[in-house]
Amino acid sequence: MNRTALAVFLSCASFSFGQTDKKISYFPLGDVRLSESVFSAAMDTDKKYIMSMNPDRLLSPYLKEAGLPPKADNYPNWENTGLDGHIGGHYLSALSLMYASTGDTKVKNRLDYMLDELERCQDTSGKGYMSGVPGGKKIWKEIAEGNIRASGFGLNDRWVPLYNIHKLYSGLRDAYWYAGSEKAKKMLVKLTGWMADEVSGLSDEQIQEMLRSEHGGLNEVFADVYDITENPEYLKLARRFSHLAVLNPLLESEDKLTGMHANTQIPKVIGYKRIADLENNKAWSRAADFFWANVTQKRSAIIGGNSVSEHFNPTDDFSGMIKSIEGPETCNTYNMLKLSRELYATNPKSSYVDYYERALYNHILSTQNTGKGGFVYFTPMRPGHYRVYSRPESGFWCCVGSGMENHAKYGEMIYAHSDKDLYVNLFIPSTLKWPEKQIMLRQENNFPANPETKLVFDLAGKSVVNLKLRSPEWAEPSEVKILINGKQHHIQPDADGYFNLSKKWKKGDVVEMKLPMHLSAEQLPDHSDYFAFKYGPVVLAARYGTQNQTGLFADESRGGHIAHGPQIPLNEIPVILGSQASVISHLKKVNAKDLTFKLNGLYPQDKFNNGLELIPFYKIQEERYIIYFPQADQGKIEIIQKQKAEDEAAIRKLDRITADKIQLGEQQPESDHFFESKDSNTGYMEDRHFREAKGWFSYQMRNRDKNAKYLYLLYFDANNNRTLHAEINGIKVISKDFDGKPGSSPQSLLIPIPESESHKEILTVKFNSGEKSLTPKIIEVRLLSETPE
């Protein structure tokens, strides 16, 4: 797209500013209070966790950047290795949501303290600026001058500073929206004005170049500032911060997502939708809906989560999800729920809530340690693996930040309303106040253990209100029973998936909804031979032992969020023996009261003669588990198991002798190894990420046991006239030319490590291409303690 076309595309002249296409509204969190349930327990645990944190440590990066003396040291982990301050922004949001949800004044006092200190930072810095980005003033100055050096996870030699500052923007917005802080609003508008000034001299092309770097949902929050201030300059800013490389294919209903870093894209799409609503822009709204449908229907596991090692895997190959210990990322689902909520507001169909419910029960609820309050980054779908939990003094990943928010806002989607309609979307025990209609509604149940819910009108106004009860995807509408004051009413759901009860309600009226649940089996989206089970909306899983859960509670290392403990070989995982059509017949209910089931007919029969017990996945804590079970008939089982055993043996041998490894071209592994580069880029080929360079790139690798003897490279030798020069701690270890073998599978290269360096804990590995060449496409780098056979 040329500059003129881009400018025309970004022009807002053809849209009506200030209009919104929303058909329903959400109740303020303060009008919805949770009653006793697993959700209220999770909220209480979350409150204890966030209130145990030291605000001065979270504020330290902001004070330093403002030139003020910090009152305490930064927290460790991501908070002092380049992403300093990002949790502080999430913390503002979490406190705001928790205060709105509970009314706890101690939470509000903590929020006010954070805002007071941040105001000092903003006033000291001047021009409305503040952030925790280390050396931020220098890079913002460079960017304002047009000196933009962007990569997927870097910008001007910093770790995603736009993503970082987005958390602060969101936190200030939430402090105003949910906690009513006028101070936060003032700070938010000033910070947005600063950004508008910073990029005012940049062309649209320069901003699009900058947006190659992960930037969170800046377009969304700038649209929110427009909604708050009605200043059209901020909506123009939101459009300028909308990444066209992702938007344009979506506008054409094209799926170009495979290989993309998943959570980089989802917040952008939330922003497209937010802008679309404010402009009544149907095309952008359809693009967001296409993305949502694609991700939820083709790219998500049964728990509602998506991605392998943070990236979208091919829609026709989920083998990576089964093999990887880095399964769906919590932040992805956090943002997919936000997108679902935005889409539902303009098109209130129950299908959005069906996904929301699935992801809420089976991913979000499961990612909190119910006893200690820690949060989960990856939820592996690999059978027999486990999750790692954060600790409040050492774990500060992105999913800790979003995790603090997740469990503070369970009331946001239970109910919704239009002028005459009251929607009941989720079956979560709670009370609702609707002052405008003089309605107080109480929802009572023991869902999902008992598949029914009761709605009691403790107060009812004089007007007619249409009560809309969601008809969930997992319940057959003809089997749903609806009773009003004990009398059954035979109703069919409408086209949007709701049962409608319209009347003038009276105090004491009782509506009961009985929702028979059934067992179902769900195949992986690529239709490979792996099945998982649900009872109604609840995903079931088998406990699989507590052995060898290395790093179950994460330390402060950059890779501490990954479950690096031993992987149970896939060929040792129990197999459902029989045809695909017979899979569901292997599962029987044992005890409906606590949702316990027994899975029988497993191979090998001598080992699993008594079957396996399955329970709701969200109840499994600090244990290995199986969600997806392989399936095979008798004729295939031995062939499949033999191939799995061979594949697993090769992988285990390499992993056993590996001291450290990096998946090149993937954001987190590279940033965890302190990546630096000049004139390098990433790509995606044959379902593998890679990095190549015309200049150089380097990493710091950890030789934990100080016994590494070899540097192992996996690469594509797909192009001729390639050259590789490699150094370890400044010592040249190889110079090699490559002729290129197009179409060949990945090749490996083993490079001896100099004796003088092999016993050092940190090895800086640097690759460069020479003056007139490029490096090969390098996929993976490992430190090995011995030669692989």
mmCIF file of N, CA and C in Angstrom, residues 458-570:
data_model
loop_
_atom_site.group_PDB
_atom_site.id
_atom_site.type_symbol
_atom_site.label_atom_id
_atom_site.label_comp_id
_atom_site.label_asym_id
_atom_site.label_seq_id
_atom_site.Cartn_x
_atom_site.Cartn_y
_atom_site.Cartn_z
ATOM 1 N N ASP A 458 -36.002 -10.337 44.669
ATOM 2 C CA ASP A 458 -36.127 -9.765 46.010
ATOM 3 C C ASP A 458 -36.728 -8.374 45.970
ATOM 4 N N LEU A 459 -36.690 -7.766 44.806
ATOM 5 C CA LEU A 459 -37.315 -6.468 44.582
ATOM 6 C C LEU A 459 -37.674 -6.384 43.109
ATOM 7 N N ALA A 460 -38.860 -5.880 42.798
ATOM 8 C CA ALA A 460 -39.286 -5.757 41.402
ATOM 9 C C ALA A 460 -40.025 -4.443 41.228
ATOM 10 N N GLY A 461 -39.686 -3.728 40.175
ATOM 11 C CA GLY A 461 -40.355 -2.465 39.882
ATOM 12 C C GLY A 461 -41.719 -2.693 39.264
ATOM 13 N N LYS A 462 -42.236 -1.641 38.669
ATOM 14 C CA LYS A 462 -43.594 -1.707 38.124
ATOM 15 C C LYS A 462 -43.619 -1.939 36.618
ATOM 16 N N SER A 463 -42.466 -1.874 35.967
ATOM 17 C CA SER A 463 -42.460 -1.992 34.507
ATOM 18 C C SER A 463 -42.300 -3.449 34.071
ATOM 19 N N VAL A 464 -42.715 -3.714 32.833
ATOM 20 C CA VAL A 464 -42.544 -5.040 32.245
ATOM 21 C C VAL A 464 -41.084 -5.211 31.843
ATOM 22 N N VAL A 465 -40.517 -6.328 32.240
ATOM 23 C CA VAL A 465 -39.130 -6.647 31.896
ATOM 24 C C VAL A 465 -39.091 -8.023 31.259
ATOM 25 N N ASN A 466 -38.390 -8.122 30.136
ATOM 26 C CA ASN A 466 -38.240 -9.403 29.447
ATOM 27 C C ASN A 466 -36.987 -10.096 29.986
ATOM 28 N N LEU A 467 -37.193 -11.190 30.701
ATOM 29 C CA LEU A 467 -36.084 -11.970 31.244
ATOM 30 C C LEU A 467 -35.600 -12.930 30.170
ATOM 31 N N LYS A 468 -34.334 -12.802 29.786
ATOM 32 C CA LYS A 468 -33.763 -13.621 28.724
ATOM 33 C C LYS A 468 -32.768 -14.601 29.359
ATOM 34 N N LEU A 469 -33.121 -15.885 29.318
ATOM 35 C CA LEU A 469 -32.302 -16.934 29.907
ATOM 36 C C LEU A 469 -31.526 -17.647 28.809
ATOM 37 N N ARG A 470 -30.225 -17.689 28.951
ATOM 38 C CA ARG A 470 -29.397 -18.299 27.905
ATOM 39 C C ARG A 470 -29.683 -19.786 27.756
ATOM 40 N N SER A 471 -29.816 -20.202 26.504
ATOM 41 C CA SER A 471 -29.937 -21.622 26.154
ATOM 42 C C SER A 471 -28.553 -22.104 25.747
ATOM 43 N N PRO A 472 -27.813 -22.764 26.649
ATOM 44 C CA PRO A 472 -26.410 -23.077 26.367
ATOM 45 C C PRO A 472 -26.257 -24.151 25.308
ATOM 46 N N GLU A 473 -25.114 -24.132 24.620
ATOM 47 C CA GLU A 473 -24.860 -25.070 23.533
ATOM 48 C C GLU A 473 -24.834 -26.513 24.010
ATOM 49 N N TRP A 474 -24.505 -26.742 25.267
ATOM 50 C CA TRP A 474 -24.337 -28.104 25.785
ATOM 51 C C TRP A 474 -25.644 -28.719 26.272
ATOM 52 N N ALA A 475 -26.735 -27.972 26.241
ATOM 53 C CA ALA A 475 -28.031 -28.477 26.704
ATOM 54 C C ALA A 475 -29.010 -28.528 25.537
ATOM 55 N N GLU A 476 -29.695 -29.633 25.386
ATOM 56 C CA GLU A 476 -30.728 -29.764 24.358
ATOM 57 C C GLU A 476 -31.926 -28.896 24.752
ATOM 58 N N PRO A 477 -32.308 -27.906 23.923
ATOM 59 C CA PRO A 477 -33.396 -26.994 24.316
ATOM 60 C C PRO A 477 -34.681 -27.705 24.726
ATOM 61 N N SER A 478 -34.986 -28.812 24.060
ATOM 62 C CA SER A 478 -36.231 -29.515 24.380
ATOM 63 C C SER A 478 -36.199 -30.160 25.756
ATOM 64 N N GLU A 479 -35.001 -30.340 26.320
ATOM 65 C CA GLU A 479 -34.870 -30.954 27.639
ATOM 66 C C GLU A 479 -34.811 -29.927 28.767
ATOM 67 N N VAL A 480 -34.617 -28.656 28.400
ATOM 68 C CA VAL A 480 -34.552 -27.609 29.417
ATOM 69 C C VAL A 480 -35.952 -27.345 29.975
ATOM 70 N N LYS A 481 -36.061 -27.297 31.297
ATOM 71 C CA LYS A 481 -37.341 -27.018 31.946
ATOM 72 C C LYS A 481 -37.269 -25.658 32.642
ATOM 73 N N ILE A 482 -38.289 -24.831 32.384
ATOM 74 C CA ILE A 482 -38.348 -23.509 32.988
ATOM 75 C C ILE A 482 -39.651 -23.403 33.782
ATOM 76 N N LEU A 483 -39.513 -23.065 35.049
ATOM 77 C CA LEU A 483 -40.671 -22.952 35.928
ATOM 78 C C LEU A 483 -40.738 -21.549 36.509
ATOM 79 N N ILE A 484 -41.936 -20.980 36.538
ATOM 80 C CA ILE A 484 -42.178 -19.697 37.189
ATOM 81 C C ILE A 484 -43.101 -19.954 38.365
ATOM 82 N N ASN A 485 -42.602 -19.712 39.557
ATOM 83 C CA ASN A 485 -43.361 -19.967 40.788
ATOM 84 C C ASN A 485 -43.908 -21.387 40.815
ATOM 85 N N GLY A 486 -43.067 -22.326 40.362
ATOM 86 C CA GLY A 486 -43.406 -23.746 40.425
ATOM 87 C C GLY A 486 -44.164 -24.281 39.242
ATOM 88 N N LYS A 487 -44.623 -23.422 38.341
ATOM 89 C CA LYS A 487 -45.391 -23.860 37.180
ATOM 90 C C LYS A 487 -44.492 -23.874 35.949
ATOM 91 N N GLN A 488 -44.474 -25.033 35.247
ATOM 92 C CA GLN A 488 -43.609 -25.162 34.075
ATOM 93 C C GLN A 488 -44.186 -24.396 32.888
ATOM 94 N N HIS A 489 -43.277 -23.732 32.157
ATOM 95 C CA HIS A 489 -43.654 -23.010 30.941
ATOM 96 C C HIS A 489 -42.871 -23.599 29.774
ATOM 97 N N HIS A 490 -43.565 -23.961 28.730
ATOM 98 C CA HIS A 490 -42.946 -24.571 27.559
ATOM 99 C C HIS A 490 -42.566 -23.454 26.572
ATOM 100 N N ILE A 491 -41.257 -23.223 26.458
ATOM 101 C CA ILE A 491 -40.748 -22.112 25.654
ATOM 102 C C ILE A 491 -39.639 -22.616 24.756
ATOM 103 N N GLN A 492 -39.591 -22.083 23.561
ATOM 104 C CA GLN A 492 -38.488 -22.374 22.648
ATOM 105 C C GLN A 492 -37.533 -21.183 22.624
ATOM 106 N N PRO A 493 -36.233 -21.440 22.534
ATOM 107 C CA PRO A 493 -35.285 -20.320 22.474
ATOM 108 C C PRO A 493 -35.437 -19.537 21.178
ATOM 109 N N ASP A 494 -35.106 -18.252 21.243
ATOM 110 C CA ASP A 494 -35.169 -17.420 20.047
ATOM 111 C C ASP A 494 -33.932 -17.622 19.183
ATOM 112 N N ALA A 495 -33.857 -16.890 18.096
ATOM 113 C CA ALA A 495 -32.767 -17.079 17.130
ATOM 114 C C ALA A 495 -31.401 -16.741 17.723
ATOM 115 N N ASP A 496 -31.370 -15.924 18.778
ATOM 116 C CA ASP A 496 -30.102 -15.561 19.412
ATOM 117 C C ASP A 496 -29.695 -16.522 20.513
ATOM 118 N N GLY A 497 -30.565 -17.525 20.797
ATOM 119 C CA GLY A 497 -30.208 -18.530 21.788
ATOM 120 C C GLY A 497 -30.664 -18.199 23.200
ATOM 121 N N TYR A 498 -31.853 -17.575 23.349
ATOM 122 C CA TYR A 498 -32.366 -17.206 24.671
ATOM 123 C C TYR A 498 -33.832 -17.606 24.805
ATOM 124 N N PHE A 499 -34.171 -18.090 25.998
ATOM 125 C CA PHE A 499 -35.566 -18.279 26.375
ATOM 126 C C PHE A 499 -36.081 -16.941 26.920
ATOM 127 N N ASN A 500 -37.239 -16.490 26.430
ATOM 128 C CA ASN A 500 -37.764 -15.177 26.794
ATOM 129 C C ASN A 500 -38.973 -15.297 27.709
ATOM 130 N N LEU A 501 -38.923 -14.594 28.844
ATOM 131 C CA LEU A 501 -40.036 -14.547 29.792
ATOM 132 C C LEU A 501 -40.349 -13.077 30.046
ATOM 133 N N SER A 502 -41.401 -12.571 29.420
ATOM 134 C CA SER A 502 -41.730 -11.150 29.511
ATOM 135 C C SER A 502 -42.971 -10.956 30.369
ATOM 136 N N LYS A 503 -42.807 -10.209 31.453
ATOM 137 C CA LYS A 503 -43.947 -9.933 32.328
ATOM 138 C C LYS A 503 -43.588 -8.845 33.326
ATOM 139 N N LYS A 504 -44.562 -8.385 34.068
ATOM 140 C CA LYS A 504 -44.327 -7.472 35.173
ATOM 141 C C LYS A 504 -44.043 -8.335 36.401
ATOM 142 N N TRP A 505 -42.782 -8.361 36.796
ATOM 143 C CA TRP A 505 -42.371 -9.240 37.880
ATOM 144 C C TRP A 505 -42.751 -8.646 39.230
ATOM 145 N N LYS A 506 -42.966 -9.545 40.200
ATOM 146 C CA LYS A 506 -43.337 -9.137 41.556
ATOM 147 C C LYS A 506 -42.279 -9.620 42.542
ATOM 148 N N LYS A 507 -42.164 -8.915 43.639
ATOM 149 C CA LYS A 507 -41.261 -9.351 44.708
ATOM 150 C C LYS A 507 -41.646 -10.761 45.141
ATOM 151 N N GLY A 508 -40.661 -11.652 45.221
ATOM 152 C CA GLY A 508 -40.902 -13.036 45.618
ATOM 153 C C GLY A 508 -41.063 -13.994 44.462
ATOM 154 N N ASP A 509 -41.181 -13.479 43.226
ATOM 155 C CA ASP A 509 -41.262 -14.374 42.073
ATOM 156 C C ASP A 509 -39.993 -15.218 41.983
ATOM 157 N N VAL A 510 -40.177 -16.491 41.622
ATOM 158 C CA VAL A 510 -39.068 -17.432 41.524
ATOM 159 C C VAL A 510 -39.080 -18.077 40.140
ATOM 160 N N VAL A 511 -37.951 -17.998 39.458
ATOM 161 C CA VAL A 511 -37.789 -18.658 38.166
ATOM 162 C C VAL A 511 -36.749 -19.762 38.335
ATOM 163 N N GLU A 512 -37.126 -20.972 37.961
ATOM 164 C CA GLU A 512 -36.188 -22.098 38.036
ATOM 165 C C GLU A 512 -35.871 -22.574 36.624
ATOM 166 N N MET A 513 -34.613 -22.919 36.419
ATOM 167 C CA MET A 513 -34.162 -23.391 35.117
ATOM 168 C C MET A 513 -33.390 -24.686 35.335
ATOM 169 N N LYS A 514 -33.920 -25.775 34.782
ATOM 170 C CA LYS A 514 -33.281 -27.085 34.916
ATOM 171 C C LYS A 514 -32.610 -27.420 33.587
ATOM 172 N N LEU A 515 -31.293 -27.712 33.668
ATOM 173 C CA LEU A 515 -30.444 -27.822 32.477
ATOM 174 C C LEU A 515 -29.756 -29.185 32.452
ATOM 175 N N PRO A 516 -30.433 -30.208 31.950
ATOM 176 C CA PRO A 516 -29.807 -31.534 31.941
ATOM 177 C C PRO A 516 -28.467 -31.526 31.213
ATOM 178 N N MET A 517 -27.434 -32.116 31.840
ATOM 179 C CA MET A 517 -26.110 -32.200 31.236
ATOM 180 C C MET A 517 -25.886 -33.598 30.687
ATOM 181 N N HIS A 518 -25.041 -33.649 29.669
ATOM 182 C CA HIS A 518 -24.676 -34.925 29.059
ATOM 183 C C HIS A 518 -23.171 -34.982 28.863
ATOM 184 N N LEU A 519 -22.660 -36.194 28.801
ATOM 185 C CA LEU A 519 -21.253 -36.383 28.465
ATOM 186 C C LEU A 519 -21.057 -36.210 26.969
ATOM 187 N N SER A 520 -19.921 -35.628 26.596
ATOM 188 C CA SER A 520 -19.588 -35.499 25.178
ATOM 189 C C SER A 520 -18.091 -35.681 25.001
ATOM 190 N N ALA A 521 -17.711 -36.145 23.834
ATOM 191 C CA ALA A 521 -16.299 -36.293 23.472
ATOM 192 C C ALA A 521 -15.983 -35.278 22.385
ATOM 193 N N GLU A 522 -14.821 -34.655 22.495
ATOM 194 C CA GLU A 522 -14.434 -33.627 21.536
ATOM 195 C C GLU A 522 -13.037 -33.925 21.000
ATOM 196 N N GLN A 523 -12.942 -34.017 19.693
ATOM 197 C CA GLN A 523 -11.675 -34.304 19.023
ATOM 198 C C GLN A 523 -10.860 -33.024 18.886
ATOM 199 N N LEU A 524 -9.547 -33.168 18.771
ATOM 200 C CA LEU A 524 -8.737 -32.009 18.451
ATOM 201 C C LEU A 524 -9.248 -31.352 17.163
ATOM 202 N N PRO A 525 -9.109 -30.032 17.032
ATOM 203 C CA PRO A 525 -9.644 -29.351 15.841
ATOM 204 C C PRO A 525 -9.101 -29.856 14.510
ATOM 205 N N ASP A 526 -7.902 -30.477 14.505
ATOM 206 C CA ASP A 526 -7.368 -30.998 13.246
ATOM 207 C C ASP A 526 -7.873 -32.405 12.944
ATOM 208 N N HIS A 527 -8.779 -32.926 13.784
ATOM 209 C CA HIS A 527 -9.398 -34.247 13.609
ATOM 210 C C HIS A 527 -8.386 -35.387 13.709
ATOM 211 N N SER A 528 -7.275 -35.137 14.399
ATOM 212 C CA SER A 528 -6.332 -36.226 14.676
ATOM 213 C C SER A 528 -6.891 -37.084 15.808
ATOM 214 N N ASP A 529 -6.241 -38.196 16.072
ATOM 215 C CA ASP A 529 -6.811 -39.206 16.973
ATOM 216 C C ASP A 529 -6.543 -38.899 18.443
ATOM 217 N N TYR A 530 -6.976 -37.728 18.884
ATOM 218 C CA TYR A 530 -6.917 -37.362 20.297
ATOM 219 C C TYR A 530 -8.280 -36.813 20.703
ATOM 220 N N PHE A 531 -8.801 -37.323 21.843
ATOM 221 C CA PHE A 531 -10.125 -36.944 22.303
ATOM 222 C C PHE A 531 -10.082 -36.456 23.752
ATOM 223 N N ALA A 532 -10.937 -35.484 24.042
ATOM 224 C CA ALA A 532 -11.146 -35.005 25.402
ATOM 225 C C ALA A 532 -12.639 -35.073 25.701
ATOM 226 N N PHE A 533 -12.970 -34.944 26.981
ATOM 227 C CA PHE A 533 -14.353 -35.148 27.405
ATOM 228 C C PHE A 533 -14.886 -33.946 28.177
ATOM 229 N N LYS A 534 -16.191 -33.718 28.019
ATOM 230 C CA LYS A 534 -16.889 -32.687 28.782
ATOM 231 C C LYS A 534 -18.146 -33.276 29.408
ATOM 232 N N TYR A 535 -18.537 -32.702 30.537
ATOM 233 C CA TYR A 535 -19.851 -32.951 31.111
ATOM 234 C C TYR A 535 -20.548 -31.596 31.156
ATOM 235 N N GLY A 536 -21.534 -31.422 30.278
ATOM 236 C CA GLY A 536 -22.083 -30.089 30.110
ATOM 237 C C GLY A 536 -20.972 -29.165 29.642
ATOM 238 N N PRO A 537 -20.727 -28.035 30.329
ATOM 239 C CA PRO A 537 -19.661 -27.124 29.898
ATOM 240 C C PRO A 537 -18.302 -27.441 30.513
ATOM 241 N N VAL A 538 -18.243 -28.456 31.379
ATOM 242 C CA VAL A 538 -17.054 -28.683 32.206
ATOM 243 C C VAL A 538 -16.139 -29.718 31.564
ATOM 244 N N VAL A 539 -14.891 -29.336 31.324
ATOM 245 C CA VAL A 539 -13.893 -30.258 30.785
ATOM 246 C C VAL A 539 -13.421 -31.181 31.896
ATOM 247 N N LEU A 540 -13.315 -32.457 31.562
ATOM 248 C CA LEU A 540 -12.895 -33.475 32.522
ATOM 249 C C LEU A 540 -11.451 -33.877 32.258
ATOM 250 N N ALA A 541 -10.747 -34.251 33.306
ATOM 251 C CA ALA A 541 -9.345 -34.650 33.174
ATOM 252 C C ALA A 541 -9.023 -35.696 34.217
ATOM 253 N N ALA A 542 -7.964 -36.448 33.949
ATOM 254 C CA ALA A 542 -7.499 -37.473 34.885
ATOM 255 C C ALA A 542 -6.296 -36.960 35.656
ATOM 256 N N ARG A 543 -6.303 -37.140 36.969
ATOM 257 C CA ARG A 543 -5.090 -36.904 37.747
ATOM 258 C C ARG A 543 -4.063 -37.958 37.337
ATOM 259 N N TYR A 544 -2.791 -37.533 37.266
ATOM 260 C CA TYR A 544 -1.788 -38.487 36.789
ATOM 261 C C TYR A 544 -0.508 -38.434 37.620
ATOM 262 N N GLY A 545 -0.651 -38.124 38.905
ATOM 263 C CA GLY A 545 0.481 -38.227 39.809
ATOM 264 C C GLY A 545 1.162 -36.903 40.088
ATOM 265 N N THR A 546 1.939 -36.890 41.160
ATOM 266 C CA THR A 546 2.649 -35.680 41.591
ATOM 267 C C THR A 546 4.159 -35.812 41.434
ATOM 268 N N GLN A 547 4.619 -36.850 40.772
ATOM 269 C CA GLN A 547 6.051 -37.125 40.690
ATOM 270 C C GLN A 547 6.787 -36.170 39.762
ATOM 271 N N ASN A 548 8.003 -35.803 40.160
ATOM 272 C CA ASN A 548 8.957 -35.074 39.307
ATOM 273 C C ASN A 548 8.383 -33.788 38.714
ATOM 274 N N GLN A 549 7.683 -33.029 39.518
ATOM 275 C CA GLN A 549 7.171 -31.732 39.042
ATOM 276 C C GLN A 549 8.208 -30.648 39.332
ATOM 277 N N THR A 550 9.302 -30.733 38.607
ATOM 278 C CA THR A 550 10.399 -29.784 38.795
ATOM 279 C C THR A 550 9.919 -28.344 38.624
ATOM 280 N N GLY A 551 10.293 -27.479 39.574
ATOM 281 C CA GLY A 551 9.924 -26.063 39.463
ATOM 282 C C GLY A 551 8.444 -25.806 39.559
ATOM 283 N N LEU A 552 7.715 -26.639 40.302
ATOM 284 C CA LEU A 552 6.261 -26.492 40.412
ATOM 285 C C LEU A 552 5.876 -25.083 40.864
ATOM 286 N N PHE A 553 6.657 -24.518 41.785
ATOM 287 C CA PHE A 553 6.497 -23.121 42.196
ATOM 288 C C PHE A 553 7.719 -22.371 41.695
ATOM 289 N N ALA A 554 7.489 -21.452 40.791
ATOM 290 C CA ALA A 554 8.567 -20.887 39.983
ATOM 291 C C ALA A 554 9.543 -20.063 40.809
ATOM 292 N N ASP A 555 10.806 -20.123 40.401
ATOM 293 C CA ASP A 555 11.804 -19.206 40.943
ATOM 294 C C ASP A 555 11.774 -17.927 40.108
ATOM 295 N N GLU A 556 12.782 -17.060 40.287
ATOM 296 C CA GLU A 556 12.755 -15.779 39.595
ATOM 297 C C GLU A 556 13.495 -15.789 38.269
ATOM 298 N N SER A 557 13.902 -16.964 37.785
ATOM 299 C CA SER A 557 14.614 -17.036 36.515
ATOM 300 C C SER A 557 13.682 -16.701 35.357
ATOM 301 N N ARG A 558 14.251 -16.288 34.246
ATOM 302 C CA ARG A 558 13.442 -15.847 33.112
ATOM 303 C C ARG A 558 12.594 -16.986 32.531
ATOM 304 N N GLY A 559 13.053 -18.220 32.653
ATOM 305 C CA GLY A 559 12.280 -19.348 32.135
ATOM 306 C C GLY A 559 11.565 -20.131 33.214
ATOM 307 N N GLY A 560 11.431 -19.525 34.405
ATOM 308 C CA GLY A 560 10.843 -20.242 35.527
ATOM 309 C C GLY A 560 9.378 -20.568 35.372
ATOM 310 N N HIS A 561 8.705 -19.938 34.412
ATOM 311 C CA HIS A 561 7.268 -20.170 34.215
ATOM 312 C C HIS A 561 6.978 -21.425 33.391
ATOM 313 N N ILE A 562 8.043 -22.084 32.909
ATOM 314 C CA ILE A 562 7.879 -23.256 32.052
ATOM 315 C C ILE A 562 8.105 -24.526 32.867
ATOM 316 N N ALA A 563 7.234 -25.521 32.692
ATOM 317 C CA ALA A 563 7.332 -26.782 33.425
ATOM 318 C C ALA A 563 8.407 -27.670 32.785
ATOM 319 N N HIS A 564 9.664 -27.472 33.209
ATOM 320 C CA HIS A 564 10.797 -28.124 32.580
ATOM 321 C C HIS A 564 11.041 -29.552 33.090
ATOM 322 N N GLY A 565 10.205 -30.042 33.988
ATOM 323 C CA GLY A 565 10.420 -31.368 34.551
ATOM 324 C C GLY A 565 10.261 -32.479 33.529
ATOM 325 N N PRO A 566 10.579 -33.717 33.915
ATOM 326 C CA PRO A 566 10.521 -34.843 32.974
ATOM 327 C C PRO A 566 9.161 -34.972 32.294
ATOM 328 N N GLN A 567 9.221 -35.267 31.012
ATOM 329 C CA GLN A 567 8.002 -35.480 30.238
ATOM 330 C C GLN A 567 7.704 -36.973 30.175
ATOM 331 N N ILE A 568 6.486 -37.334 30.468
ATOM 332 C CA ILE A 568 6.091 -38.741 30.337
ATOM 333 C C ILE A 568 6.007 -39.070 28.852
ATOM 334 N N PRO A 569 6.727 -40.095 28.404
ATOM 335 C CA PRO A 569 6.697 -40.442 26.970
ATOM 336 C C PRO A 569 5.265 -40.651 26.471
ATOM 337 N N LEU A 570 4.971 -40.126 25.306
ATOM 338 C CA LEU A 570 3.611 -40.232 24.775
ATOM 339 C C LEU A 570 3.199 -41.677 24.525
#
